[in-house]
PDB file of C-alpha atoms in Angstrom:
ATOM      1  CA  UNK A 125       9.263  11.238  13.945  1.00  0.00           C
ATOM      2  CA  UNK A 126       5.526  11.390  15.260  1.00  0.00           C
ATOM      3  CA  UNK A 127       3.565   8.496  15.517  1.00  0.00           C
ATOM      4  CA  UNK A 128       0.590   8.234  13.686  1.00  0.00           C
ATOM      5  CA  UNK A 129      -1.742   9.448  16.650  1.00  0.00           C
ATOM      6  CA  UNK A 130      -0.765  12.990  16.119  1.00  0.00           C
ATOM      7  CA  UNK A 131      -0.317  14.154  12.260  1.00  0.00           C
ATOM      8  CA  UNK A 132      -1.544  17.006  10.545  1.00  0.00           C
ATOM      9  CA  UNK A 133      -2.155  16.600   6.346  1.00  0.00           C
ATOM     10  CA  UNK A 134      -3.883  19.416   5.996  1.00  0.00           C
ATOM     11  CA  UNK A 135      -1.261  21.201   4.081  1.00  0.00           C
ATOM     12  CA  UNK A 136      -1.552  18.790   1.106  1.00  0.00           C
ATOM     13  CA  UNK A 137      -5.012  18.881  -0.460  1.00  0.00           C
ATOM     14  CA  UNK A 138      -4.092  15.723  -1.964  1.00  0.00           C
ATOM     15  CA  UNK A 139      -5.024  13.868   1.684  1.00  0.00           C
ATOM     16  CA  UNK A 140      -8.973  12.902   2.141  1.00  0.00           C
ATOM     17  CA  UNK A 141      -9.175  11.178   5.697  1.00  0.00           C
ATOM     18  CA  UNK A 142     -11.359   8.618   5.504  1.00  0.00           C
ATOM     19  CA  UNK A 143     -11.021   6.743   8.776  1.00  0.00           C
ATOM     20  CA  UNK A 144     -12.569   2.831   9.425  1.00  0.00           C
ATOM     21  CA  UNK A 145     -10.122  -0.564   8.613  1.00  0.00           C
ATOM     22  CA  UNK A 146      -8.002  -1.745   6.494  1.00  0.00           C
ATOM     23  CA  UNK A 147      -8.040  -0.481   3.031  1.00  0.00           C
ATOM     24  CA  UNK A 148      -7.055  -4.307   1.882  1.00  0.00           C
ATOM     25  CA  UNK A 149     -10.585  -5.223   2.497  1.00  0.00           C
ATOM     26  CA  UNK A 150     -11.470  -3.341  -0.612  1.00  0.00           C
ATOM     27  CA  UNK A 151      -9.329  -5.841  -2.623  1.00  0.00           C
ATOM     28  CA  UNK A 152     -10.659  -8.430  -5.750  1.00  0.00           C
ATOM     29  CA  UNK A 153      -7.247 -10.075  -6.622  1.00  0.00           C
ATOM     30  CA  UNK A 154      -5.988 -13.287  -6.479  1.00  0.00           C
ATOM     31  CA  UNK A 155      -2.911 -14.847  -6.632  1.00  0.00           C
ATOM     32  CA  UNK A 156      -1.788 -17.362  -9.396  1.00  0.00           C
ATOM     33  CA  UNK A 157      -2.517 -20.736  -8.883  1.00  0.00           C
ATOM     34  CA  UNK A 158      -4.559 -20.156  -5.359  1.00  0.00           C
ATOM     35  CA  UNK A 159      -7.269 -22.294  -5.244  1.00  0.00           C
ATOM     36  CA  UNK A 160      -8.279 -21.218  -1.804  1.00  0.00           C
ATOM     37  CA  UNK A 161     -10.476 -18.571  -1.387  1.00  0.00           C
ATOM     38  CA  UNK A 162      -8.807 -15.785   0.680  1.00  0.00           C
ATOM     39  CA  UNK A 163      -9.485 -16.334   5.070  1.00  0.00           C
ATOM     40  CA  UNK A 164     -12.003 -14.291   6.714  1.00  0.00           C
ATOM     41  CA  UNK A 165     -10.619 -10.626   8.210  1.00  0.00           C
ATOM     42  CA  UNK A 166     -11.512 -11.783  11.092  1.00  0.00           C
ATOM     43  CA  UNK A 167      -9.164 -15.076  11.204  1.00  0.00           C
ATOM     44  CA  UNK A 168      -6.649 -15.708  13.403  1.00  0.00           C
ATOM     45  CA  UNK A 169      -3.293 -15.074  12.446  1.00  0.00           C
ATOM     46  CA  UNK A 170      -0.661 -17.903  11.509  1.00  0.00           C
ATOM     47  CA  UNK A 171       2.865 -18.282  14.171  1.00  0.00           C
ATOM     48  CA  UNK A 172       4.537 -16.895  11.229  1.00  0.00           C
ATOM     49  CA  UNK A 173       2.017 -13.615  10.860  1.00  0.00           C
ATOM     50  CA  UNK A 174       2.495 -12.923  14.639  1.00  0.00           C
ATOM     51  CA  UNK A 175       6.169 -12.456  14.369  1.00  0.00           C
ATOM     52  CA  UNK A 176       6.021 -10.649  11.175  1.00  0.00           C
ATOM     53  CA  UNK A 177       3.723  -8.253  12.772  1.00  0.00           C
ATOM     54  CA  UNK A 178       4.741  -8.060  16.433  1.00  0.00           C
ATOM     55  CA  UNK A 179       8.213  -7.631  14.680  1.00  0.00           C
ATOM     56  CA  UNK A 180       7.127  -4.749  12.499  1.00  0.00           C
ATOM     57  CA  UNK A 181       5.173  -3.534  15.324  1.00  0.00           C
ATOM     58  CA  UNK A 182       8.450  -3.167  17.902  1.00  0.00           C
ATOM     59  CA  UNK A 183      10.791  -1.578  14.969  1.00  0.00           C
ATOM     60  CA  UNK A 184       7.710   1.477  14.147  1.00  0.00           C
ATOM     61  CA  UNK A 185       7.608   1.612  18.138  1.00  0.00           C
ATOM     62  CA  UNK A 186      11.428   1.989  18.163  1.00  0.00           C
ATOM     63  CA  UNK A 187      11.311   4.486  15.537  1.00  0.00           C
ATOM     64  CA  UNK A 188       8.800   6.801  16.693  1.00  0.00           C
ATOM     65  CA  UNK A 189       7.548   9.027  19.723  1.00  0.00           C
ATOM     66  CA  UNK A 190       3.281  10.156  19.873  1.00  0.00           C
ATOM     67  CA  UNK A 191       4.963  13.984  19.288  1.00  0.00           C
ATOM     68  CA  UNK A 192       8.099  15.825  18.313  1.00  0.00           C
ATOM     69  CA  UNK A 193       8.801  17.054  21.631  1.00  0.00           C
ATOM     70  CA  UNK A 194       8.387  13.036  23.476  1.00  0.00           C
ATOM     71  CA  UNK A 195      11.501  11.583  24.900  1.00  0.00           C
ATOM     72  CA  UNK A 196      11.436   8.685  22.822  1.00  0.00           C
ATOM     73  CA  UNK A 197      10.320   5.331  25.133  1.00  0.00           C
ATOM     74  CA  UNK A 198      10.499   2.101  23.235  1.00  0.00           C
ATOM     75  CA  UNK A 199       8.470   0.482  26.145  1.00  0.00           C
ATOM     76  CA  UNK A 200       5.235   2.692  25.125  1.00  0.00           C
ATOM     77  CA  UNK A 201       2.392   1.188  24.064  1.00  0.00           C
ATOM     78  CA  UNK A 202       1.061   2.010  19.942  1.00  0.00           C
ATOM     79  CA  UNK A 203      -2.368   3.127  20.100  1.00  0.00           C
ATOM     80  CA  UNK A 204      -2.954   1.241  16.457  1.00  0.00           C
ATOM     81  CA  UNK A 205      -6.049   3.405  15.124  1.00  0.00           C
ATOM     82  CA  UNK A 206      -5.419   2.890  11.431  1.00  0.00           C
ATOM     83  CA  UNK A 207      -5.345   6.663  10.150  1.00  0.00           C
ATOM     84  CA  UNK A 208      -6.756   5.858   6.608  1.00  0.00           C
ATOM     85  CA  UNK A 209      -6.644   8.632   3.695  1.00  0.00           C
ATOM     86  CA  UNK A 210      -8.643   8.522  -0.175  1.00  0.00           C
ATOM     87  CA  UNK A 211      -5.509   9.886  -2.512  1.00  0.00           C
ATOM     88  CA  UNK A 212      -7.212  11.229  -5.565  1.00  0.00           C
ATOM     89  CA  UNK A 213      -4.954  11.369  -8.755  1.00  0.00           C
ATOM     90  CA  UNK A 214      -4.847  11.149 -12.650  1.00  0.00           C
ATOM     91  CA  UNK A 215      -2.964   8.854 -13.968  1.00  0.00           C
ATOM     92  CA  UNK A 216      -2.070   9.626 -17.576  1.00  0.00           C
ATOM     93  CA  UNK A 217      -1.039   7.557 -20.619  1.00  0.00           C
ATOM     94  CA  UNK A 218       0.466   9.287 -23.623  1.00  0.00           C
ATOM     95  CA  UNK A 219      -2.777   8.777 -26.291  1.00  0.00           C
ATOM     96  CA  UNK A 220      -5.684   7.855 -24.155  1.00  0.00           C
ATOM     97  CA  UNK A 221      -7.768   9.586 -21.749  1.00  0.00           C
ATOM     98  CA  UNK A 222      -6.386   9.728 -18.244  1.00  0.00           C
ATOM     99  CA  UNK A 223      -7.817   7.571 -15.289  1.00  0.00           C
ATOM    100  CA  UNK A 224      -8.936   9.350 -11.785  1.00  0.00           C
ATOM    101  CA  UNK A 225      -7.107   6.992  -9.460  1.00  0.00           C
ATOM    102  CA  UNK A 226      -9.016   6.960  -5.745  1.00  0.00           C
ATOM    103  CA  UNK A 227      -6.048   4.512  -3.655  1.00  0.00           C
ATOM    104  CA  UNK A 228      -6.386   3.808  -0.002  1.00  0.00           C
ATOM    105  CA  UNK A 229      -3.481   4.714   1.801  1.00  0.00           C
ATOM    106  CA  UNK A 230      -1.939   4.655   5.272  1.00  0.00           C
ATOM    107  CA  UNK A 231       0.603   7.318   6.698  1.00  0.00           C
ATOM    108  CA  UNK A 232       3.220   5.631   9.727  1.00  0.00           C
ATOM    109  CA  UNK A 233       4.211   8.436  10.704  1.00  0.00           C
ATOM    110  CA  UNK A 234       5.035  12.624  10.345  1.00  0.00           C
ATOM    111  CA  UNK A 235       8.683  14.130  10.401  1.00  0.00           C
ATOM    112  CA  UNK A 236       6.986  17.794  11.224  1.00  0.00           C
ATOM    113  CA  UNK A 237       4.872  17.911   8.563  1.00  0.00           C
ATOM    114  CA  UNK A 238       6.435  15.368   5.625  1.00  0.00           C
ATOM    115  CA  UNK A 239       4.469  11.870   5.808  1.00  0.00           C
ATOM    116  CA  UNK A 240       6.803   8.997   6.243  1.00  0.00           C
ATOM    117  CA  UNK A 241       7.361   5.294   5.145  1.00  0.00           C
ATOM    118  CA  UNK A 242       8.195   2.844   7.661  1.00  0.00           C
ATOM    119  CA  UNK A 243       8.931  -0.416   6.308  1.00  0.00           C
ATOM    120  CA  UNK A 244      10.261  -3.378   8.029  1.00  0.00           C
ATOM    121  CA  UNK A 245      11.559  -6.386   5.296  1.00  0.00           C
ATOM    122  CA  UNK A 246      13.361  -9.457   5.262  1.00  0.00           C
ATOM    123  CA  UNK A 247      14.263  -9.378   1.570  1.00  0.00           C
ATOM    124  CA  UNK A 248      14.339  -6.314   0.107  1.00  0.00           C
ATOM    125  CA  UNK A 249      13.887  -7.528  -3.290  1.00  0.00           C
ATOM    126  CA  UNK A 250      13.427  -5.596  -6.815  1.00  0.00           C
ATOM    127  CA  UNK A 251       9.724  -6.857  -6.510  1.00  0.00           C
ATOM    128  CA  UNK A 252       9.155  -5.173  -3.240  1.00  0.00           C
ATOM    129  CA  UNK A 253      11.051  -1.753  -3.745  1.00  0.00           C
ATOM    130  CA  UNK A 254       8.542  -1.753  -6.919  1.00  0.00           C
ATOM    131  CA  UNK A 255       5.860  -2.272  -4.450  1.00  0.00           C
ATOM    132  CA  UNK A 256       7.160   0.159  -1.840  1.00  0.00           C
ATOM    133  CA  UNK A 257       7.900   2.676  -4.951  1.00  0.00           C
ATOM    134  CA  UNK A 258       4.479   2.790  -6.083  1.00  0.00           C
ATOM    135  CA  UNK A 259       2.439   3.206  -2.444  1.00  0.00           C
ATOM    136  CA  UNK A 260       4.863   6.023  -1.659  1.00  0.00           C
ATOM    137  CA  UNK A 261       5.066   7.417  -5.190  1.00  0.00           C
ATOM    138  CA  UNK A 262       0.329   7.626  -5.233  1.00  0.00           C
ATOM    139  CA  UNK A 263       0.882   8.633  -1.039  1.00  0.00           C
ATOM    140  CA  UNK A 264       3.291  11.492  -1.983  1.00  0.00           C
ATOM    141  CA  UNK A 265       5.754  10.238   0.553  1.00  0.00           C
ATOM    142  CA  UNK A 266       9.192  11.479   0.252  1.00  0.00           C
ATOM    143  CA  UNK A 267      10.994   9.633   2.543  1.00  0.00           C
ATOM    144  CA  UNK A 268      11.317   5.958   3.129  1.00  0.00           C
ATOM    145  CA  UNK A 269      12.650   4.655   6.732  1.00  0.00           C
ATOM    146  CA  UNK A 270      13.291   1.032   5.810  1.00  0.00           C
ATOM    147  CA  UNK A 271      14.873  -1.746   8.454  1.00  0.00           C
ATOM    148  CA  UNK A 272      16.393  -4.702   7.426  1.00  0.00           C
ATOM    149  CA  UNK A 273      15.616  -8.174   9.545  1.00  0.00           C
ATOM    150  CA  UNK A 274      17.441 -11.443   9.724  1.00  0.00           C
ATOM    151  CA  UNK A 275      16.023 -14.753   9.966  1.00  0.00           C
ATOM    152  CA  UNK A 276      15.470 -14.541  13.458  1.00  0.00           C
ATOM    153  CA  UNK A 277      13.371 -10.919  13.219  1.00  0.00           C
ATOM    154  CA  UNK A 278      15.894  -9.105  14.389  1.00  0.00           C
ATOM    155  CA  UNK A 279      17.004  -5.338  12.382  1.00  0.00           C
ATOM    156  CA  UNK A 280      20.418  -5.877  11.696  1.00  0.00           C
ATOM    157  CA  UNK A 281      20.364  -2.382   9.968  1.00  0.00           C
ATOM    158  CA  UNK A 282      17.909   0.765   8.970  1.00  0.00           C
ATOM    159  CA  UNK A 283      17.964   2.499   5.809  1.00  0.00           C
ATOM    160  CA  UNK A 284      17.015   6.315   5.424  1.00  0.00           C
ATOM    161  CA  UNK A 285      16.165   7.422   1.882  1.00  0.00           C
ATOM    162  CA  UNK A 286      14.020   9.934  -0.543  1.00  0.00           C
ATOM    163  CA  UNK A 287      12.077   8.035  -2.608  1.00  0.00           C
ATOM    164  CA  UNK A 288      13.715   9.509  -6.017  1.00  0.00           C
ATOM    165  CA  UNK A 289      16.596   7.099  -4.657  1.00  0.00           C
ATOM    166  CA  UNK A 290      14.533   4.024  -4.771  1.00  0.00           C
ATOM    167  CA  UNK A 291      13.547   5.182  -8.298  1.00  0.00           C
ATOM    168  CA  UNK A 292      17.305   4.963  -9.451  1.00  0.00           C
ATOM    169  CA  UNK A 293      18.332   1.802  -7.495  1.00  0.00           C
ATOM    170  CA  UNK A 294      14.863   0.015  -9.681  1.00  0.00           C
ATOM    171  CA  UNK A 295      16.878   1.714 -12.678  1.00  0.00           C
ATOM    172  CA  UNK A 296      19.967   0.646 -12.060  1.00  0.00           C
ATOM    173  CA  UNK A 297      19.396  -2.812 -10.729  1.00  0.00           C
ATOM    174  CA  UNK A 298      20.670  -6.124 -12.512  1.00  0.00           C
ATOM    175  CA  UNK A 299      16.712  -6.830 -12.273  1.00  0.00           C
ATOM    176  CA  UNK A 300      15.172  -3.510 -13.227  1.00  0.00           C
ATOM    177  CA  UNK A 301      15.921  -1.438 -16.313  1.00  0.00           C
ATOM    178  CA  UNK A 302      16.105   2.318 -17.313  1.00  0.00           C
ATOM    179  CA  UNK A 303      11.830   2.799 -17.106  1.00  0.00           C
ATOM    180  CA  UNK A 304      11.691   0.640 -14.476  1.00  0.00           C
ATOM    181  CA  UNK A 305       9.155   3.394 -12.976  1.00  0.00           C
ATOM    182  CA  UNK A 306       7.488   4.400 -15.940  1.00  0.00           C
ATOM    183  CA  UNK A 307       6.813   0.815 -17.416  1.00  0.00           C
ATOM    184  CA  UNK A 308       5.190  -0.257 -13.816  1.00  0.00           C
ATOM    185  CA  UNK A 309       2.737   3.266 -14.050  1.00  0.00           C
ATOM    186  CA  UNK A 310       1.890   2.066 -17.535  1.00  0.00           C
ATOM    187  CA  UNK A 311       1.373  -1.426 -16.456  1.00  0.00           C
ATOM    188  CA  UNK A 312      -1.182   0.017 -13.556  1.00  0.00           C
ATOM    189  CA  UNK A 313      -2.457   2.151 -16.423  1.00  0.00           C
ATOM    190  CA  UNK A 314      -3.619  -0.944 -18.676  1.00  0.00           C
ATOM    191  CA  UNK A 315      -5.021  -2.991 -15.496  1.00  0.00           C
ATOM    192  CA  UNK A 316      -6.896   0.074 -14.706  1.00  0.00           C
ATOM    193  CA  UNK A 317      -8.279   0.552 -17.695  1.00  0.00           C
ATOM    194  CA  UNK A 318      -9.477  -3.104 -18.379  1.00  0.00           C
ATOM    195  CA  UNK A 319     -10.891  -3.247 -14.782  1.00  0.00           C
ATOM    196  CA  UNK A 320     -13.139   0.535 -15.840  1.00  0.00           C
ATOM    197  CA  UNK A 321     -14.322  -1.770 -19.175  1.00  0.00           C
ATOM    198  CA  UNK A 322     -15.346  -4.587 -17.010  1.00  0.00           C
ATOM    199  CA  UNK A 323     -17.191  -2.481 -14.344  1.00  0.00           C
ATOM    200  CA  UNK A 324     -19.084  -0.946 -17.289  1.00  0.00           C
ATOM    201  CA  UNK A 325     -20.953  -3.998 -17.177  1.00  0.00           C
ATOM    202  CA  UNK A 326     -20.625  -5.451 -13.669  1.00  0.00           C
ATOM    203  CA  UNK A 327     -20.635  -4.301  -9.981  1.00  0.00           C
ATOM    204  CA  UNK A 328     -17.775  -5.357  -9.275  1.00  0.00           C
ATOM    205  CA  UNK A 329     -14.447  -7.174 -10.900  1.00  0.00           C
ATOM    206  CA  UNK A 330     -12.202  -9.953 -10.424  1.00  0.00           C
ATOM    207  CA  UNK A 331      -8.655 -10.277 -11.645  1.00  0.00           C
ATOM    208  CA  UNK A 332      -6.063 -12.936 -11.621  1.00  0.00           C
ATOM    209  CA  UNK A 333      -2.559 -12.009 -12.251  1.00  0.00           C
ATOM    210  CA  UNK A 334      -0.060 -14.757 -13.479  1.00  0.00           C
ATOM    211  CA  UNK A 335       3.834 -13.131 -13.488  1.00  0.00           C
ATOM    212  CA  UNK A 336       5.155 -16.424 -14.973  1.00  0.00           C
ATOM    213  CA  UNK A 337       3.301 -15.390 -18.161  1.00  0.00           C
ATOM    214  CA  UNK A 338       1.979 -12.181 -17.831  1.00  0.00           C
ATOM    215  CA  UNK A 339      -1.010 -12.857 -18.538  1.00  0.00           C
ATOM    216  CA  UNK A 340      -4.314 -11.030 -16.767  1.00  0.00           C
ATOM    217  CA  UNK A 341      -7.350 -12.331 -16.316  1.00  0.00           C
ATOM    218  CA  UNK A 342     -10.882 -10.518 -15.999  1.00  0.00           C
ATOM    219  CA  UNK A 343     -13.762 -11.310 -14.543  1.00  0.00           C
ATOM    220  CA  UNK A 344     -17.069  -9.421 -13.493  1.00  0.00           C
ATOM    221  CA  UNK A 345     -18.698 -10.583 -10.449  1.00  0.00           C
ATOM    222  CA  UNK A 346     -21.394  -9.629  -8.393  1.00  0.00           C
ATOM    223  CA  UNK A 347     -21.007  -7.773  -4.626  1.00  0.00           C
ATOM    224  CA  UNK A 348     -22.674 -10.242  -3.229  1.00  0.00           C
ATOM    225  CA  UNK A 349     -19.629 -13.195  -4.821  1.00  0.00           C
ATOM    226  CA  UNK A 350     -17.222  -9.904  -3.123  1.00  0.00           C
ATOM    227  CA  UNK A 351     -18.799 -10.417   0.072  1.00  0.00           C
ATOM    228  CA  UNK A 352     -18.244 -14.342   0.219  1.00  0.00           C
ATOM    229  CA  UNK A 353     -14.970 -14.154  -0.407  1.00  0.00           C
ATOM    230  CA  UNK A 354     -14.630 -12.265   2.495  1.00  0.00           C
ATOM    231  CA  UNK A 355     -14.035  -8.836   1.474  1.00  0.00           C
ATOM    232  CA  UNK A 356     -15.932  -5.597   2.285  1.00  0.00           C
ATOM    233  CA  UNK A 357     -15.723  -2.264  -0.232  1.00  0.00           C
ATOM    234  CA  UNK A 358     -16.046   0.452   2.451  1.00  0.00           C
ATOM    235  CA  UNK A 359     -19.270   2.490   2.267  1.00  0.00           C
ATOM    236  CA  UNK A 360     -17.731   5.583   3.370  1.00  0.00           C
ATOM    237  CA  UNK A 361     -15.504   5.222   0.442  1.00  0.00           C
ATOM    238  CA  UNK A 362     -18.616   5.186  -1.733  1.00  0.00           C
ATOM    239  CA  UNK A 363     -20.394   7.290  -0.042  1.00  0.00           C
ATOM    240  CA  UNK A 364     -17.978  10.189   0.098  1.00  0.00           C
ATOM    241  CA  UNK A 365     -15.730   9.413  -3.198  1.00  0.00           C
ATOM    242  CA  UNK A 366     -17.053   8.796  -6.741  1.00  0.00           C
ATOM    243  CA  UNK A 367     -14.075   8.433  -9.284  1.00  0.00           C
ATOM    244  CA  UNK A 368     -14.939   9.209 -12.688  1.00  0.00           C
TER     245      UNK A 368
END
């Protein structure tokens, strides 16, 4: 598979590069219960981030080459320039009025021209296949190369699957439930729509999410309360991308 330093998306006018850092800047969540306000982008990492990337860093280096015809060399050095695309979608509920989706998204890496999921987990849990569902499902990737660590961050095993599988494991799961898929979209769907209300009214919006209860919390806020918590909307994104 080619390494992110060498793909083509042309072929799927879905795909908007937009270039810069990481599209989690752009976030306004919070976690339940967090009374801490997020740490600066900048911050140093914890012990326990440093493995979890260096580890995810040496499995996408073991799984990829800069160009189909490389001799694959797990010694190479990644050249980590995020490549960074604005998805555009609709996402539709049966009886309201559909909601232009603009998601961040970043592509690992190309198998000729298919875009690729490479995902490095400890716990593959029904929480995170719904999370890995979803970013592959607005990325239109097809294929999911998945490794599977052990305490010590080693990959005891690698997983290679289309995405319609992961859609019928959250189905059949003792966790998940026949519209596993369809209940998270209309989940988004609702958040989504709440959020458009809020920014009716305000620059900007904060949301707390409690899973104990479900319950969601709204808030407006100004850019400049966005700022000082440390996150930065990129102004390419506005300047080049204006959802309905």
């Amino acid at each position: 598979m080619e390494h992110r330093d060498s793909r083509n998306i042309s072929k799927n006018a879905s795909y908007q590069s937009t270039g810069g850092r990481s599209a989690q800047e752009g976030s306004t969540s919070s976690q339940e219960g967090s009374t801490q306000r997020p740490r600066p982008i900048n911050a140093e990492p914890t012990d326990e981030e440093g493995l979890l990337w260096y580890s995810g860093y040496k499995f996408e280096q073991y799984m990829t080459c800069a160009n189909a015809e490389e001799t694959l060399d797990p010694n190479r050095k990644i050249r980590f320039k995020i490549f960074e695309n604005v998805i555009t979608a609709d996402l539709e509920e049966e009886g309201f009025n559909s909601i232009r989706l603009c998601s961040f998204a970043e592509i690992d890496a190309l198998r000729k021209d298919e875009p690729i999921e490479i995902k490095l987990t400890g716990n593959e849990s029904f929480t995170s296949k719904i999370h890995t569902y979803l970013h592959c499902a607005f990325a239109n990737k097809k294929t999911i190369i998945t490794g599977l660590r052990n305490e010590n961050y080693v990959v005891t095993k690698v997983i290679e699957r289309r995405t319609s599988d992961l859609v019928a494991d959250l189905r059949s799961s003792s966790e998940g439930d026949s519209r596993a898929d369809e209940k998270c979209f209309s989940f988004l769907y609702d958040v989504l729509a709440m959020t458009k209300h809020v920014l009716t009214r305000a620059k900007a919006c904060r949301f707390i999410y409690m899973p104990r209860t479900g319950i969601i919390q709204f808030e407006p806020i100004t850019i400049l309360e966005v700022e000082k918590r440390g996150y930065r909307f990129p102004e390419e994104f506005q300047t080049k991308f204006q959802p309905d």
